[in-house]
C-alpha positions as a printed NumPy array, in Angstrom:
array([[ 41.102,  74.93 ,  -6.075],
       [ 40.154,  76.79 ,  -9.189],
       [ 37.109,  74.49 ,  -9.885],
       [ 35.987,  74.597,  -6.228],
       [ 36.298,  78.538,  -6.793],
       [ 34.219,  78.21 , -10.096],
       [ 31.894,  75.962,  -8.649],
       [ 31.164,  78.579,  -5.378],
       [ 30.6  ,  81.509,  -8.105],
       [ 27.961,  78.814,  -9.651],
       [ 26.456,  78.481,  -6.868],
       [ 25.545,  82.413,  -6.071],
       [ 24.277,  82.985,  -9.409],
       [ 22.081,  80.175,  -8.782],
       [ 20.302,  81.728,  -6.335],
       [ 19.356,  84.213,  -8.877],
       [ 17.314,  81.607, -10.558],
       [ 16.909,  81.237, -14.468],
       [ 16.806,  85.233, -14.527],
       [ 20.44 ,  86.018, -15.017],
       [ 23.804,  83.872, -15.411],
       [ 26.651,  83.386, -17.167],
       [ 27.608,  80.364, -18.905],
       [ 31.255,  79.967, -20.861],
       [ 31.206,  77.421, -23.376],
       [ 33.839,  76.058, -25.258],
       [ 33.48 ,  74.625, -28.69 ],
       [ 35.203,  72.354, -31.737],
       [ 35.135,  74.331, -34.826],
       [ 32.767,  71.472, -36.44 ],
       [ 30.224,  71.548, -33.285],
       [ 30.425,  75.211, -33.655],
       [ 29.817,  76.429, -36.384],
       [ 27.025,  73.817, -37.349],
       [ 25.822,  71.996, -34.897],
       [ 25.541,  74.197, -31.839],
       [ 23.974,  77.791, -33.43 ],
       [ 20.257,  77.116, -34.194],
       [ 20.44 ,  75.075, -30.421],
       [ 21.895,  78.16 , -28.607],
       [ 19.297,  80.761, -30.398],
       [ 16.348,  78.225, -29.408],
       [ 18.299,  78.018, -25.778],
       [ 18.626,  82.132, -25.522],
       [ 15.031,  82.54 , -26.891],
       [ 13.644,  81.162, -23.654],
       [ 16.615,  82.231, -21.073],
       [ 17.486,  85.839, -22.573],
       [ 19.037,  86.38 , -19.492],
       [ 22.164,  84.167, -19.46 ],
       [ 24.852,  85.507, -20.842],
       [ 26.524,  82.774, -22.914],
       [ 30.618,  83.441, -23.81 ],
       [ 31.506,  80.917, -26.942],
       [ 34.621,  80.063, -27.236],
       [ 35.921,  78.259, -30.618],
       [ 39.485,  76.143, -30.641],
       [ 40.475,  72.688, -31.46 ],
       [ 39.097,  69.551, -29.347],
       [ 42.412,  69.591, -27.296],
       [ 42.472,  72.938, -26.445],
       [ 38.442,  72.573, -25.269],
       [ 39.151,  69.665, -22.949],
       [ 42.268,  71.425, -21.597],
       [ 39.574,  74.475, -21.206],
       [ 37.485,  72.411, -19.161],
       [ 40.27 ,  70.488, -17.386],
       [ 41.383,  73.813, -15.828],
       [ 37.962,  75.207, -15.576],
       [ 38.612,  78.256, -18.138],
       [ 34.936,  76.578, -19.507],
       [ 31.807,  75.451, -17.615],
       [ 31.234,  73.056, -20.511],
       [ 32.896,  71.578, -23.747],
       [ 31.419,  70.706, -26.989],
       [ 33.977,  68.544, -28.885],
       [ 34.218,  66.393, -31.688],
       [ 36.483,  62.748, -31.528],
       [ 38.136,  61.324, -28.73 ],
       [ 39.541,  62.245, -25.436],
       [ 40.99 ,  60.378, -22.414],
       [ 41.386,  62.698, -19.292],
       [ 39.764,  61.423, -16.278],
       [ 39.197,  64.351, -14.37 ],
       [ 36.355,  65.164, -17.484],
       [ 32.9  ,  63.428, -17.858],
       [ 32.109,  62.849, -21.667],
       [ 28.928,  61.951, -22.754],
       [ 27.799,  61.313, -26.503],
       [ 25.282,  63.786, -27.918],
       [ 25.293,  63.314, -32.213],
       [ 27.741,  62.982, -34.565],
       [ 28.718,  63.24 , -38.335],
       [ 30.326,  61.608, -40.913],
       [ 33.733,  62.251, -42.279],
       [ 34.373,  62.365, -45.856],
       [ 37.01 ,  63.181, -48.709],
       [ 36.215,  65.41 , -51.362],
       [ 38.003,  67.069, -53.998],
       [ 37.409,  70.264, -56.321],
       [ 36.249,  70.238, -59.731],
       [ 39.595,  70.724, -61.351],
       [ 41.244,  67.761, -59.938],
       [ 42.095,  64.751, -61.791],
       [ 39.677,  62.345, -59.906],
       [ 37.015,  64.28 , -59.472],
       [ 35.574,  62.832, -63.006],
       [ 37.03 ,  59.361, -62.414],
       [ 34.062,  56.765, -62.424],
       [ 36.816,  54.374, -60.521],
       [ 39.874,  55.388, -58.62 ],
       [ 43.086,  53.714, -58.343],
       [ 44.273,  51.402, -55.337],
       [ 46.858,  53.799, -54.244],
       [ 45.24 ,  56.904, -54.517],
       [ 44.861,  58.146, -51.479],
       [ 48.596,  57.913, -51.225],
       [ 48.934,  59.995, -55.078],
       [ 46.897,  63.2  , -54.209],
       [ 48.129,  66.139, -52.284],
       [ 46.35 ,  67.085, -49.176],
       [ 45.52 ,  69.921, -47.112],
       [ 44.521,  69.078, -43.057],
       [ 43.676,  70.579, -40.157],
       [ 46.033,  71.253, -37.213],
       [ 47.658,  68.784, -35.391],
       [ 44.943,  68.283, -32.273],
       [ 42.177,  68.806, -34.034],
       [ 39.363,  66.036, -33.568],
       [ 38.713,  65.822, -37.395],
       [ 42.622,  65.091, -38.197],
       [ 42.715,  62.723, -35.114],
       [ 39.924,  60.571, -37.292],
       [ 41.23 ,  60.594, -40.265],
       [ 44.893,  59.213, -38.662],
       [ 42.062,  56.102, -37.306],
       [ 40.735,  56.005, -40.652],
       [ 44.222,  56.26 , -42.578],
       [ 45.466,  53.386, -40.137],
       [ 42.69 ,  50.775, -40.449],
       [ 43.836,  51.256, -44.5  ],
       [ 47.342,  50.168, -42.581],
       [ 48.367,  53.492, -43.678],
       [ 49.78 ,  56.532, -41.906],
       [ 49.93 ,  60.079, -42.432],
       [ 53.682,  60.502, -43.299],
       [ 52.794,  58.175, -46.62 ],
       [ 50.766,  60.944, -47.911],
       [ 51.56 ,  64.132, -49.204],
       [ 50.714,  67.135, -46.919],
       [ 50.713,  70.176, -48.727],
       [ 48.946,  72.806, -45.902],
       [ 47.609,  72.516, -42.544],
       [ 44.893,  74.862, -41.612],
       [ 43.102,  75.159, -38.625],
       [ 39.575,  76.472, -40.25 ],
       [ 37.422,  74.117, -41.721],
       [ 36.068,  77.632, -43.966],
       [ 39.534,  77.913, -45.656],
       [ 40.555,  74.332, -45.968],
       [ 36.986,  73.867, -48.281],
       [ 37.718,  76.967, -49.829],
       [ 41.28 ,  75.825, -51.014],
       [ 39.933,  72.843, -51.856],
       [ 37.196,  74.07 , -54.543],
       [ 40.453,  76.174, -56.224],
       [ 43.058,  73.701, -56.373],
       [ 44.198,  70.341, -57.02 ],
       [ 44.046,  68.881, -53.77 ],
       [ 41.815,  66.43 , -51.137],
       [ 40.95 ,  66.692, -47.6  ],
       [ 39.236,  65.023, -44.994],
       [ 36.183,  66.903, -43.713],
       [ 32.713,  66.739, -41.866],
       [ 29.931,  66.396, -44.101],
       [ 28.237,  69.072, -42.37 ],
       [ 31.198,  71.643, -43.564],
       [ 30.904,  70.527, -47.254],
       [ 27.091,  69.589, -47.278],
       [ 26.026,  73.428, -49.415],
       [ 29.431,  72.836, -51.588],
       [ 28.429,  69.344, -52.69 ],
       [ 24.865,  70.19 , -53.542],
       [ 26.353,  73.168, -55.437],
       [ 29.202,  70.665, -57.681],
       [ 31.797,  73.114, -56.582],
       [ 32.995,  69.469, -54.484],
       [ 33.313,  66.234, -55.517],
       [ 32.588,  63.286, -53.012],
       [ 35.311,  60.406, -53.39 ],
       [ 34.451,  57.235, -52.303],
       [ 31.538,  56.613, -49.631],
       [ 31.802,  57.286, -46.009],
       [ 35.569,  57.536, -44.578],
       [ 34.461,  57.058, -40.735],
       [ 31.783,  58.169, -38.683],
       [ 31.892,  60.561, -35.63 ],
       [ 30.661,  61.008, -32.758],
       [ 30.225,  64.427, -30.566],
       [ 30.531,  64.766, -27.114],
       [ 29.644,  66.969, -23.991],
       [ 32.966,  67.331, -21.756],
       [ 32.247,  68.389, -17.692],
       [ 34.471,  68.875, -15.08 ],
       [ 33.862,  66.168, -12.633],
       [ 34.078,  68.263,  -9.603],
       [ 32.015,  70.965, -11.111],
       [ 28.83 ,  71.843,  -9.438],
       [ 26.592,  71.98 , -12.16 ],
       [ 24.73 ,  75.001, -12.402],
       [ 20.961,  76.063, -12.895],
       [ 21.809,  77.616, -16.292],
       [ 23.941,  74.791, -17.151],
       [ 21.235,  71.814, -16.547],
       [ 18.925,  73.959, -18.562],
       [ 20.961,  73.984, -21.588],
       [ 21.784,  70.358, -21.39 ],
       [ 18.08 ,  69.968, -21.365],
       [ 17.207,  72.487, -23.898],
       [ 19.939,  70.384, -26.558],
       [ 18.251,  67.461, -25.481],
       [ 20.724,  66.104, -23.12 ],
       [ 19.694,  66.391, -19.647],
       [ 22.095,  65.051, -16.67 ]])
């Protein structure tokens, strides 16, 4: 009922054309903060009159947003199965581990078999999309994440790689987040690529899709 409530205000501001709208958007920090920006600005350049209301949380709290239609759209990175959502693939990134300067393999030409099971960590929040892939990535290693050492969860990708270029631990982390660190030394790359990732646009299924809507899908290159 609350979709087909959603979908009715849609459909009035529709008739309003491309002039004036609302669209509520809601985002995985990664997407976010550096993937979506530079997409929006070219999107509100040519339709300054939707309003567009961002909304940043953790991939399960985005596809719950959509689910109960608290978001028009979701922008999420990793894996969901709800069937009352349409996902489509958009781009993706690559995760990675890095380390600071001052820890002890971050000047070690070759790194011990076990090591990934004899360095701290610190990891996002349970239900975030980036731990979710590391867990996949941990487990084709037949490993798991109680056989490491967890020393702090965070749920901001800004503090965990800040943390990280102080201390003495690792983390797992988009290589869009740490891109400026590792170009600057303050990070240390171990190993090559942990996984690869894709991102993904979530939709209500019983959503009408608005005017505004479409036209951001096309303006990000993904038209329905």
């Amino acid at each position: 009922m609350l979709a087909r409530a959603h979908a009715a205000e849609q459909v009035l501001r529709d008739l309003a054309g491309l002039k004036m709208g609302k669209l509520v958007i809601a985002v995985s920090q990664t997407v976010a903060n550096y993937w979506l920006p530079s997409r929006l600005q070219a999107f509100q350049a040519a339709h300054p009159g939707i309003d567009i209301d961002v909304r940043i949380a953790n991939t399960e709290r985005v596809a719950a947003d959509v689910h109960e239609s608290q978001a028009d759209i979701g922008f999420i990175e990793g894996d969901i199965d709800d069937g009352a959502l349409s996902v489509r693939r958009i781009d993706g990134d690559t995760l990675v581990i890095v380390v600071g300067q001052k820890h002890p393999f971050a000047r070690q030409r070759r790194l011990p078999a076990d090591w990934l099971t004899r360095t701290p960590w610190i990891l996002r929040e349970p239900g975030s999309g980036t731990r979710r892939m590391f867990e996949l990535a941990l487990k084709k290693r037949d490993l798991r994440l109680a056989d490491l050492t967890v020393q702090l969860e965070l749920a901001s990708n800004e503090a965990i790689q800040t943390a990280i270029e102080s201390g003495f631990c690792a983390t797992a982390i988009s290589d869009l987040v740490v891109e400026k660190s590792l170009a600057a030394k303050t990070l240390v790359r171990l190993e090559g690529e942990l996984a690869k990732r894709s991102f993904y646009i979530l939709r209500h299924k019983e959503r009408h899709v608005s005017k505004a809507e479409a036209a951001l899908l096309t303006s990000i290159g993904a038209p329905k």
